[in-house]
Coordinates of C-alpha atoms in Angstrom, one line a residue:
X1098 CA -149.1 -159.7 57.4
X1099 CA -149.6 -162.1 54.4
X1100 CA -146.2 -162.4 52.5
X1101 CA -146.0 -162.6 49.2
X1102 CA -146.5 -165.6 47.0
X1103 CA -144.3 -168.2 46.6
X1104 CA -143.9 -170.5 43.9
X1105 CA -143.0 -174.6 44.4
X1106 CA -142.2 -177.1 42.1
X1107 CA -143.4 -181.0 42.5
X1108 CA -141.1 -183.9 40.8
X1109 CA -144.8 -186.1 39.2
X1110 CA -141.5 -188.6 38.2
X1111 CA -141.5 -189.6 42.0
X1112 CA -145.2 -190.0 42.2
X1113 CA -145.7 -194.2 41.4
X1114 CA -149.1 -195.2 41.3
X1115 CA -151.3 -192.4 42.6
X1116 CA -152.9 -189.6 40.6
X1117 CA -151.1 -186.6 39.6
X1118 CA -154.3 -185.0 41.8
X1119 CA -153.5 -187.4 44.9
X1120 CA -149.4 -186.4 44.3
X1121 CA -149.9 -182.9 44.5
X1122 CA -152.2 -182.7 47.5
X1123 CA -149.8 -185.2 49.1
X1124 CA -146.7 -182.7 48.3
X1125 CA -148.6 -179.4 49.3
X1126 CA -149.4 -181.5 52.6
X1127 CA -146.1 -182.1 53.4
X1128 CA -144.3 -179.1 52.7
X1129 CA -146.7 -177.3 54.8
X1130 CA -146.0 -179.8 57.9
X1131 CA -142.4 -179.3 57.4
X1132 CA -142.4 -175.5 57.4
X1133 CA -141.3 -174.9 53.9
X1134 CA -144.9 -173.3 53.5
X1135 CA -145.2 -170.8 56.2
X1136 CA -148.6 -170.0 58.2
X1137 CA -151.0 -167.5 55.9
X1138 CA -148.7 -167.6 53.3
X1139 CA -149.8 -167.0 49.9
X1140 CA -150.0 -169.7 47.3
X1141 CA -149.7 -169.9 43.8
X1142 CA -153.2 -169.5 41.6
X1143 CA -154.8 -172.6 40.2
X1144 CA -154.1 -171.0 37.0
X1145 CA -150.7 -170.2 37.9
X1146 CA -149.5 -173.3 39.7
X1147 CA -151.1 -175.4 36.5
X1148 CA -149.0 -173.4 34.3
X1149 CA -145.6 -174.0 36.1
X1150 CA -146.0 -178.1 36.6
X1151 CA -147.7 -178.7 33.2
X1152 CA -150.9 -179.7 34.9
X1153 CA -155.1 -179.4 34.1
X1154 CA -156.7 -176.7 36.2
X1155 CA -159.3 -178.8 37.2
X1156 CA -156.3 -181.4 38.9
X1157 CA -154.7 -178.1 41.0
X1158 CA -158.9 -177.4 41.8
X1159 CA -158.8 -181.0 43.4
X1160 CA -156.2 -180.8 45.5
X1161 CA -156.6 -177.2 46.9
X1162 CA -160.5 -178.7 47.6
X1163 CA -158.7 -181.3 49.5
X1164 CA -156.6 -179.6 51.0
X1165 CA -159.1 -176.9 52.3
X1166 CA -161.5 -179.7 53.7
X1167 CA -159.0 -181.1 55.6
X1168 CA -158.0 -177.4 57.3
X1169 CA -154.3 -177.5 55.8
X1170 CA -155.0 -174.3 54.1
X1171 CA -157.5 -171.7 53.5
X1172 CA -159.7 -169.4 50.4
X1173 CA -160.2 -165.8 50.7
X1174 CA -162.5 -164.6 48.1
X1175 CA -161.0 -162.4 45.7
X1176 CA -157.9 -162.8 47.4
X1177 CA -156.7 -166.2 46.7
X1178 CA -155.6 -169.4 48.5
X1179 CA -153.4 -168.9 51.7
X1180 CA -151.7 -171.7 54.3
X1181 CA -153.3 -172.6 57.5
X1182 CA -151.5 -171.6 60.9
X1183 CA -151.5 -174.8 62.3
X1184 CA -150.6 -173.8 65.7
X1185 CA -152.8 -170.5 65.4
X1186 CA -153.2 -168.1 68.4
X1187 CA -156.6 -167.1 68.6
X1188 CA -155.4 -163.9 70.4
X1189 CA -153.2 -162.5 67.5
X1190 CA -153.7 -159.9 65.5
X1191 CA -152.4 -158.2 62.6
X1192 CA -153.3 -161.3 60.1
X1193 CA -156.6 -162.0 58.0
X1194 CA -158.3 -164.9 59.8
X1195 CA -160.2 -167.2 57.1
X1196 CA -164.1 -166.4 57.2
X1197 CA -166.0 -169.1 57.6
X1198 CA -169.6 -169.0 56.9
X1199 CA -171.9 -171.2 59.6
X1200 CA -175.6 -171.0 59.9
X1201 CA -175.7 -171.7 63.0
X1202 CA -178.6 -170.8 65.9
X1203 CA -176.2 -169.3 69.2
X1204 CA -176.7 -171.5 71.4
X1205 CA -175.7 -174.7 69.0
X1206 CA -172.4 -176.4 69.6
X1207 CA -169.3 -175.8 66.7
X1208 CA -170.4 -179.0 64.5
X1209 CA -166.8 -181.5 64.1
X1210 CA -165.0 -181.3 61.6
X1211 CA -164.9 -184.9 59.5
X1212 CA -162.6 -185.8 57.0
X1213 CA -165.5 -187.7 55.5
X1214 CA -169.1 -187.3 56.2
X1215 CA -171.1 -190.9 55.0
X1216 CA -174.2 -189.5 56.8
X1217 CA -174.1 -185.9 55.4
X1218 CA -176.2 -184.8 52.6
X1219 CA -173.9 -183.2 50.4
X1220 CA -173.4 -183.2 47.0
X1221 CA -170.6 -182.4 44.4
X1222 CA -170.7 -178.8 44.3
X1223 CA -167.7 -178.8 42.0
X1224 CA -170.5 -180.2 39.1
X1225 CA -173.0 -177.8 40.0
X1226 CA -173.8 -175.5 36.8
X1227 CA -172.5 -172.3 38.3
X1228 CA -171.5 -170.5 34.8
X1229 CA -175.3 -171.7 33.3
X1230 CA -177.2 -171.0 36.5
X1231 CA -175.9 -167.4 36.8
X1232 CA -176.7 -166.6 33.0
X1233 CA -180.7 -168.0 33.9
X1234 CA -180.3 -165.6 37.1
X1235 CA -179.4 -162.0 34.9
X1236 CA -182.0 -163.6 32.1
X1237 CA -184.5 -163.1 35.1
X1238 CA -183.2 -160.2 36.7
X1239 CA -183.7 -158.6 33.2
X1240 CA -187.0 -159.4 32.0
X1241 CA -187.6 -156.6 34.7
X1242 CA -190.9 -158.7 35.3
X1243 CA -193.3 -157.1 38.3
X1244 CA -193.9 -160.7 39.8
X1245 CA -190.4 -160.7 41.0
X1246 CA -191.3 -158.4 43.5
X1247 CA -195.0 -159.7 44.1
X1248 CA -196.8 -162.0 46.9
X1249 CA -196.8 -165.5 45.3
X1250 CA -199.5 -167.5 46.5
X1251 CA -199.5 -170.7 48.8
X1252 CA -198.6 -173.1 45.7
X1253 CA -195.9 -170.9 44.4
X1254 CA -195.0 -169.6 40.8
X1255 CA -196.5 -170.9 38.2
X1256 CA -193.9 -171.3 35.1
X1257 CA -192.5 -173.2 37.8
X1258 CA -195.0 -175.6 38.5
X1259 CA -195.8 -175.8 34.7
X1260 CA -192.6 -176.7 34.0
X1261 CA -192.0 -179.2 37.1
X1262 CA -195.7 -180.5 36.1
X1263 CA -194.1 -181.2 32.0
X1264 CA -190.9 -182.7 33.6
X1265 CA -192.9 -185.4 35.3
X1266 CA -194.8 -185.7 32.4
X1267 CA -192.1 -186.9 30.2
X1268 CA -189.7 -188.2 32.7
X1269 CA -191.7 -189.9 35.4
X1270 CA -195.4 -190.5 32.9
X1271 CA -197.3 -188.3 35.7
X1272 CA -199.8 -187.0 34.1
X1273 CA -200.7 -184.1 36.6
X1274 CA -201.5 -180.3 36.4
X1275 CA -200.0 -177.1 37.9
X1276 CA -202.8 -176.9 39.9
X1277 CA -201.9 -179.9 41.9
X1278 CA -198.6 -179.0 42.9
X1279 CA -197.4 -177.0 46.1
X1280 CA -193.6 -175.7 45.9
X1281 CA -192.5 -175.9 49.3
X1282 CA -188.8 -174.9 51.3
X1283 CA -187.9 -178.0 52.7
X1284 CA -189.2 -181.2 54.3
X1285 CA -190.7 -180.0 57.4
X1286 CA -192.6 -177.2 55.9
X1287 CA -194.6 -179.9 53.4
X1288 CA -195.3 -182.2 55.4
X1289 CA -196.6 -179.6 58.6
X1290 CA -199.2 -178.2 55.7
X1291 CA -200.1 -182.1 54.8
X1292 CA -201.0 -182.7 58.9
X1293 CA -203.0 -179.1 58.7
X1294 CA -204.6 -180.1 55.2
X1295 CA -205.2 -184.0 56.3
X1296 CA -205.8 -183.4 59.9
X1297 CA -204.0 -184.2 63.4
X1298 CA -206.4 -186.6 64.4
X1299 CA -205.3 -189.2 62.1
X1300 CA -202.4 -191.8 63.0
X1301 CA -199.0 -191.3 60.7
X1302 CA -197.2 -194.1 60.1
X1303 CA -193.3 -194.3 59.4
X1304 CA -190.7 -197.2 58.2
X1305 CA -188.6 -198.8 60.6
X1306 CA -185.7 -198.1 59.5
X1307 CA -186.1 -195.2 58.4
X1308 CA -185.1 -191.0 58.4
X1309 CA -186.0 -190.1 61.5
X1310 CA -186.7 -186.4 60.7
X1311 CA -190.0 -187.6 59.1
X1312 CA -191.4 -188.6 62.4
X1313 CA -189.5 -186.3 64.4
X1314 CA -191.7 -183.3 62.2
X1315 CA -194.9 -185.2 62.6
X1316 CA -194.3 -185.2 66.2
X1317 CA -193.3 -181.8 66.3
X1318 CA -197.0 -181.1 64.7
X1319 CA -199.2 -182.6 67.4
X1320 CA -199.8 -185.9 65.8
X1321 CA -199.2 -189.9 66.4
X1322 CA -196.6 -191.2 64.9
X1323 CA -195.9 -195.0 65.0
X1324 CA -192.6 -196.6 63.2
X1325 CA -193.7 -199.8 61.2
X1326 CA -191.0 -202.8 60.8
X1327 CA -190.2 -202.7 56.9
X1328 CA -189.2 -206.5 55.4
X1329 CA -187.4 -207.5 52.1
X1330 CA -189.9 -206.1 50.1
X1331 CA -190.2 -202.8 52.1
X1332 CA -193.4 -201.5 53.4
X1333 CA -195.7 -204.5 54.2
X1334 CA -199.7 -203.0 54.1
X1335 CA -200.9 -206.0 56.5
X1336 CA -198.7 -204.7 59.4
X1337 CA -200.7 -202.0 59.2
X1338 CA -203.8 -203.5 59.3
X1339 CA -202.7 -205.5 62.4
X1340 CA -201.3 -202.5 64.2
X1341 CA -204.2 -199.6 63.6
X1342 CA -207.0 -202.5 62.5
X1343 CA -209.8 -200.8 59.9
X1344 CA -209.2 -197.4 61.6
X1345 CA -210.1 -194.8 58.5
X1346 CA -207.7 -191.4 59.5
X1347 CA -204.2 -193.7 58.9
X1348 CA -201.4 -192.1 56.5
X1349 CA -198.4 -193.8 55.3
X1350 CA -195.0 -192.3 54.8
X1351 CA -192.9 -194.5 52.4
X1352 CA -190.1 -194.1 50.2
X1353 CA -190.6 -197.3 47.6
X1354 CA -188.7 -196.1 44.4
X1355 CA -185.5 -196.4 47.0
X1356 CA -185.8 -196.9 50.6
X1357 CA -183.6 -195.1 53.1
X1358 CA -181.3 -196.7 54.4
X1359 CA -181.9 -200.0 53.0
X1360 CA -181.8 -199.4 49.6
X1361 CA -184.9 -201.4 49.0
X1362 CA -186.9 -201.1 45.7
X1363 CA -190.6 -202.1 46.3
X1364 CA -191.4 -204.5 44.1
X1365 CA -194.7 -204.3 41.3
X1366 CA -197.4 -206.8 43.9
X1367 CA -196.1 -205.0 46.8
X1368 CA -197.4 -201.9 44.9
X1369 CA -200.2 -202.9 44.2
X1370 CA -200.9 -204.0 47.9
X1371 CA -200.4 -200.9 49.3
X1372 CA -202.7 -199.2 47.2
X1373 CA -205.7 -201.5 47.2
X1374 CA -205.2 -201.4 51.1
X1375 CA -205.5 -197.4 50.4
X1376 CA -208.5 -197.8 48.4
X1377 CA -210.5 -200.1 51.7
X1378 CA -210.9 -197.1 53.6
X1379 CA -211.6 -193.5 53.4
X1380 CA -209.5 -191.3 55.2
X1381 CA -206.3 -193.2 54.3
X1382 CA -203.4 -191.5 52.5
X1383 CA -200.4 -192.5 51.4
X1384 CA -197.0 -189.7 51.0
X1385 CA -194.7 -191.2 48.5
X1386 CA -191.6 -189.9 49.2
X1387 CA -189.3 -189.5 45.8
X1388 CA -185.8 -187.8 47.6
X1389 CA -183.6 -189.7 44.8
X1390 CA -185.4 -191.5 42.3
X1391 CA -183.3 -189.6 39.7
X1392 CA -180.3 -191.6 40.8
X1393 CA -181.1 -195.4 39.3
X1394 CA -178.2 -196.5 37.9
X1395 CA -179.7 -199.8 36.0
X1396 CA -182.8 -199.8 34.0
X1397 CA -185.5 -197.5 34.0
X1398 CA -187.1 -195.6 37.4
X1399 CA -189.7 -197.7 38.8
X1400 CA -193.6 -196.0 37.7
X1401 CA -194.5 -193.8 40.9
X1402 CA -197.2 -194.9 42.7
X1403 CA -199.5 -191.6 42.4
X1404 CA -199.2 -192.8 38.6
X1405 CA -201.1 -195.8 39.2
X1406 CA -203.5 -194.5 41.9
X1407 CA -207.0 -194.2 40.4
X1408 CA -208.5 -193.5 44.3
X1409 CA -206.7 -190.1 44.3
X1410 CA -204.9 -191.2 48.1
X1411 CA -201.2 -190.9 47.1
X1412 CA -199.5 -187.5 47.6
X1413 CA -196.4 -187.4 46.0
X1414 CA -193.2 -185.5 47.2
X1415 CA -189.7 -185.1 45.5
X1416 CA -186.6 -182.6 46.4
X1417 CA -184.3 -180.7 44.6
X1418 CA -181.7 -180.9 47.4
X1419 CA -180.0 -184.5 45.6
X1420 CA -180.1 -183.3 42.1
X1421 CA -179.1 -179.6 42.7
X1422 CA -178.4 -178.4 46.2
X1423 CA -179.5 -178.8 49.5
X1424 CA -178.9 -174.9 49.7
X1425 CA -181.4 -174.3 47.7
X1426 CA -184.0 -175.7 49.9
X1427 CA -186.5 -176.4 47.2
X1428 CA -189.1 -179.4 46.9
X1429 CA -192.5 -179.4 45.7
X1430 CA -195.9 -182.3 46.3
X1431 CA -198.4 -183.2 44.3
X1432 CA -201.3 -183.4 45.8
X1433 CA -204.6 -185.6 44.3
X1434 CA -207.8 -183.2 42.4
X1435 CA -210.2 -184.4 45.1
X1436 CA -207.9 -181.9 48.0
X1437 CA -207.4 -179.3 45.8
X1438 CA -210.8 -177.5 47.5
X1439 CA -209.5 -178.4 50.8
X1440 CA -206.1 -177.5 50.2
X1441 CA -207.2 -173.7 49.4
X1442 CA -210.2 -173.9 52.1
X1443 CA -207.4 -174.5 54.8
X1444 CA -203.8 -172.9 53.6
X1445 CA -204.7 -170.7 50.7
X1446 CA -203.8 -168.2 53.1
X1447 CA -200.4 -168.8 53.4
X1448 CA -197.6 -167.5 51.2
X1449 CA -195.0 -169.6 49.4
X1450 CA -191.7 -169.1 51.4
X1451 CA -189.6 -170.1 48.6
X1452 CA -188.4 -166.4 46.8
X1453 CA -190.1 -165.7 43.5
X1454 CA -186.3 -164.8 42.1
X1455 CA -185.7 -168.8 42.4
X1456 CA -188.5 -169.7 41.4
X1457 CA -188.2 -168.0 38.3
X1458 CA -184.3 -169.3 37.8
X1459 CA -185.6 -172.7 38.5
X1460 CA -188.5 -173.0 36.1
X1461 CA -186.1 -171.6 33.2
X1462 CA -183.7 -174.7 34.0
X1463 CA -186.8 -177.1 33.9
X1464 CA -188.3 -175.7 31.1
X1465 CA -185.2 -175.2 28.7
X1466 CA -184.1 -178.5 29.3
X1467 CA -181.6 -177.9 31.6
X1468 CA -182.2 -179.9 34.2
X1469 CA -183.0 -183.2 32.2
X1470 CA -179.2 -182.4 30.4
X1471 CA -178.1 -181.9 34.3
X1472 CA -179.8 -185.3 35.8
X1473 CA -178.2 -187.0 32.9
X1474 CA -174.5 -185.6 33.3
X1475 CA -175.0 -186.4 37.4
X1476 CA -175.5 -189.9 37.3
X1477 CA -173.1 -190.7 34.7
X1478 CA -170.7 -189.1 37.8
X1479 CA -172.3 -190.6 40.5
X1480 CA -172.1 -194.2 38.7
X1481 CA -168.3 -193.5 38.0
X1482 CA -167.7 -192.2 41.7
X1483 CA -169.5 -195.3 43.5
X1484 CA -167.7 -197.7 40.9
X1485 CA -164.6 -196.3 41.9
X1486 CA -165.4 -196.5 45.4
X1487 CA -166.3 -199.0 45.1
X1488 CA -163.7 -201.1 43.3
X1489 CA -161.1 -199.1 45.8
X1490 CA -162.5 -200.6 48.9
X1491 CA -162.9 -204.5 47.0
X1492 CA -158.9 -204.0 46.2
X1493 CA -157.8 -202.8 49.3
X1494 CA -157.7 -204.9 53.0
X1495 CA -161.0 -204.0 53.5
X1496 CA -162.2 -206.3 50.8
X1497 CA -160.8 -209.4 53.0
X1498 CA -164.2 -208.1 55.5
X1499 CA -166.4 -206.4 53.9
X1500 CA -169.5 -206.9 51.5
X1501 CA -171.4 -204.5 49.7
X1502 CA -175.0 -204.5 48.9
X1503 CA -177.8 -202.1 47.4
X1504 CA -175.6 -200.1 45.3
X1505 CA -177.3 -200.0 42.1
X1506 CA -179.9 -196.8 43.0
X1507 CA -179.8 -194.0 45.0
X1508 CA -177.1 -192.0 46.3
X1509 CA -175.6 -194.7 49.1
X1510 CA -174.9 -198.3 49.6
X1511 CA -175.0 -201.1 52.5
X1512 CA -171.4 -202.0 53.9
X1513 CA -171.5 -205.0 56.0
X1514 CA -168.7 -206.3 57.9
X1515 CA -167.7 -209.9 58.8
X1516 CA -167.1 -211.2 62.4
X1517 CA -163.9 -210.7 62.1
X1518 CA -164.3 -206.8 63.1
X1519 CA -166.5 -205.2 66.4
X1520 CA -168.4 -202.8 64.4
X1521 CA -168.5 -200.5 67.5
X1522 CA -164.4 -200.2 67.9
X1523 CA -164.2 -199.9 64.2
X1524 CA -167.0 -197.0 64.1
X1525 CA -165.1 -195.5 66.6
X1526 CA -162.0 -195.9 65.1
X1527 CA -162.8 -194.5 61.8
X1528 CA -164.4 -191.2 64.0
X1529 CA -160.4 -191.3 65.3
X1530 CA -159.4 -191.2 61.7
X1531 CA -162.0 -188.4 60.8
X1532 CA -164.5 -190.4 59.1
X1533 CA -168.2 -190.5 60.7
X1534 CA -170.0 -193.3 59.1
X1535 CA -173.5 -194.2 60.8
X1536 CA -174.0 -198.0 61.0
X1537 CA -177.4 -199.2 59.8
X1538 CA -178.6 -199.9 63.1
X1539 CA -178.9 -196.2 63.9
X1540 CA -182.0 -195.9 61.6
X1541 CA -183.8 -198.4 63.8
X1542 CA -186.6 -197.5 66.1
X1543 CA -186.7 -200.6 67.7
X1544 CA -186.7 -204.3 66.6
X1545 CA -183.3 -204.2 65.1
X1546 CA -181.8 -207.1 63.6
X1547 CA -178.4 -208.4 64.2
X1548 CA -177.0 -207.9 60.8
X1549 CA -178.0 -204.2 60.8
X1550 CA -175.4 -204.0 64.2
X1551 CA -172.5 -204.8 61.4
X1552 CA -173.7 -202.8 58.5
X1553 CA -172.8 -199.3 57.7
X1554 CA -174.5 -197.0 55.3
X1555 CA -172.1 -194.7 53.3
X1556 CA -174.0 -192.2 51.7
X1557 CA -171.1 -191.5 48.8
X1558 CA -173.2 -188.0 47.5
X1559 CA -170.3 -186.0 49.1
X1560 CA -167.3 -187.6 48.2
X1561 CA -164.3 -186.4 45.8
X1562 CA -162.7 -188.7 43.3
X1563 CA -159.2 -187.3 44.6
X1564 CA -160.5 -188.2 48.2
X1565 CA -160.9 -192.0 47.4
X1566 CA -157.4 -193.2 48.2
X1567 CA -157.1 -191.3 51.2
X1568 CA -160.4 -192.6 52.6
X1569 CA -159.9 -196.4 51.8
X1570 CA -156.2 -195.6 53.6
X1571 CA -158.1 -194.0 56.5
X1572 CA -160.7 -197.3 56.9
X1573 CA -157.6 -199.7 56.3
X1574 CA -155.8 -198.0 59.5
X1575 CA -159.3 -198.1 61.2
X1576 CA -159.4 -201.7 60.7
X1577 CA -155.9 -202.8 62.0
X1578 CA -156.1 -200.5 65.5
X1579 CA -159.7 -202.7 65.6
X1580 CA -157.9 -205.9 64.6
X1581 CA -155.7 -205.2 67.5
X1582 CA -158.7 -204.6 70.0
X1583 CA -159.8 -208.1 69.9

């Protein structure tokens, strides 16, 4: 039985340098591994506890977040925030278990548990315009409008792709029609209709290193897929040309406003390589893959290359997983006027999988200017998050090893270590401290270079400011038991 709640008090005089956030977690922590907070008991509101130690809301938010990610305590909805029974029996009854909501196929292993994900795609959920998005939802709901309940054709709604198609117009000068893009539910449903619409016989090539999903849903389609060594500038059209000679059926996948997971912006001659090596052949087609353009940090996003592609070859492809939610499984291509026929000859007998009721939601937040306001308010975050990152790692013992590189677009950065540390002991090592953190050698095909076997990518989308400390404290400890191995 869940008793009830019990109210504690934390001394912030005591707390030295570390944020009033960081104190409390640290406090809430330690009472409940010392007992004074009892398994499934019930703690105090956020509203409540703010109240009694003179805090912000938002601060007690934090460190229950933390607190819950880390399994110290646990959320029922409606019900309120309870502590964790550290030493639970899973045969006991008689006490509310925590539900935890997987989406998980049966015969999948329980996924682990990390204190800190580098290689996740999260985001910051706690930013996500819950209040605003559920107003757009009962607008929708309301308008009582028969399409909600209607078959929506293979390209999906169209005040959505109007108002995607007006977004690019202002924010990325595409000048494209509704009619040329195809809302989709995810990566692997797009690009399985671009192999249908561009045909399996062709040859699909992929950066090395790259996201392996990409070729891993080519493959899954029936078609070659061949990984192409990248260089400084990124994608480099003459390996092509040696690889696959003047074959015609050859399509590119690149990502050149911000490579993954080099961080690589393609620079203006590369460009214009790439597409004049498009233009030689018929049959050749480039996928520019957009996943977090939004996020540039310095100056203004690179022009897309479908912008500047007068052959029509380029199809263009951005997500709203980085900028809203993964959840939401929404992304969306552009596709050039000369497939349009072909496009509709082929698929137009499919059905957008995406449900018209987010589709709807969505297109209000494009088209009232939401989502512009939301971008904006995002990367002022991200930049403040990596910054502080950032600066924590430089200040800490880790700045003694370390560099860091590629951090001014996109959603991660390049951590490289000096030979002073075995990257594999200290990956390891950081797993033992609950942080999984891929090293940039895992995105290789083949051909990898030696400084990519002492580079880690942290992919920072996920993190919590009131996490920082706790994760640079984690990689210091990491560092000393790999000090130690040597």
């Amino acid at each position: 039985m869940i008793i009830s709640i019990k109210m504690f008090t934390v001394d912030f005089d005591k707390r030295g340098s570390l944020s009033l956030c960081e104190y409390l977690y640290r406090s809430v922590k330690e009472q409940i591994l010392q007992g004074n907070l009892k398994a499934n008991e019930k703690l105090p509101s956020k509203r409540n506890l703010a109240e009694h130690l003179g805090i912000s809301v938002i601060t007690v938010q934090n460190a229950y977040a933390q607190l819950i990610s880390e399994g110290y305590i646990y959320s029922l909805e409606k019900k309120g925030f309870f502590v964790m029974d550290l030493l639970l029996d899973k045969d006991a009854k008689n006490v509310e278990k925590p539900v935890v909501k997987k989406m998980l196929r049966a015969e999948e292993p329980e996924p682990v548990s990390w204190f800190m994900d580098f290689s996740s795609n999260a985001i910051s959920y706690e930013k996500f315009p819950f209040t605003l998005w559920s107003h757009l939802m009962r607008s929708v709901l309301n308008s009582s409008d028969r399409m909600l309940l209607s078959r929506q054709g293979v390209k999906g709604v169209l005040e959505l792709r109007e108002a995607i198609a007006s977004y690019l117009k202002d924010f990325r000068n595409m000048d494209v029609s509704s009619s040329q893009i195809v809302i989709g539910a995810g990566t692997e449903h797009l690009y399985s209709m671009i192999v249908q619409l561009l045909g399996r016989d062709n040859t699909y090539i992929v950066e090395n290193p790259g996201f392996h999903k990409v070729q891993k849903v080519f493959e899954s389609n029936g078609v070659r897929s061949i990984p192409v060594l990248i260089d400084e500038q990124g994608f480099n059209p003459q390996k092509i040309s040696a690889l696959c000679g003047d074959a015609r059926g050859t399509v590119v996948h690149i990502s050149p406003a911000h490579h993954f997971p080099t961080g690589i912006v393609m620079p203006v001659r590369r460009r214009q390589e790439l597409l004049a090596w498009v233009q030689e052949k018929p049959g050749r087609y480039i996928i520019e893959d957009e996943y977090d353009s939004e996020f540039r940090f310095n100056g203004k996003p690179m022009p897309t290359l479908q912008s500047a592609d007068l052959s029509q070859n380029v199809i263009y492809i951005n997500t709203f997983s980085k900028t809203l939610s993964p959840s939401f499984r929404i992304n969306y291509m552009v596709l050039p006027q000369k497939l349009l026929d072909s496009f509709q000859e082929k698929l137009g007998f499919y059905s957008c999988p995406v449900s018209a009721f987010e589709q709807y939601t969505l297109a209000q937040f494009i088209g009232e200017g939401y989502f512009a306001k939301h971008i904006i308010k995002m990367k002022n975050y991200y930049r403040t998050l990596r910054n502080n990152l950032i600066q924590a790692i430089k200040k800490s013992s880790l700045g003694e090893v370390c560099g860091i590189q590629e951090e001014e677009a996109g959603l991660h950065f390049l951590l490289t270590l000096s030979n002073s540390l075995d990257c594999e002991i200290f990956k390891k090592n950081l797993e033992a401290e609950g942080i999984k953190m891929p090293l940039l050698s895992d995105f290789y095909y083949s051909d990898i270079p030696e400084n990519a076997k002492t580079t880690f990518v942290m992919n920072y989308s996920g993190v919590q400011n009131a996490m920082i400390s706790e994760i640079v404290r984690k990689m210091e400890n990491a560092k000393q038991k790999s000090l130690k191995c040597r």
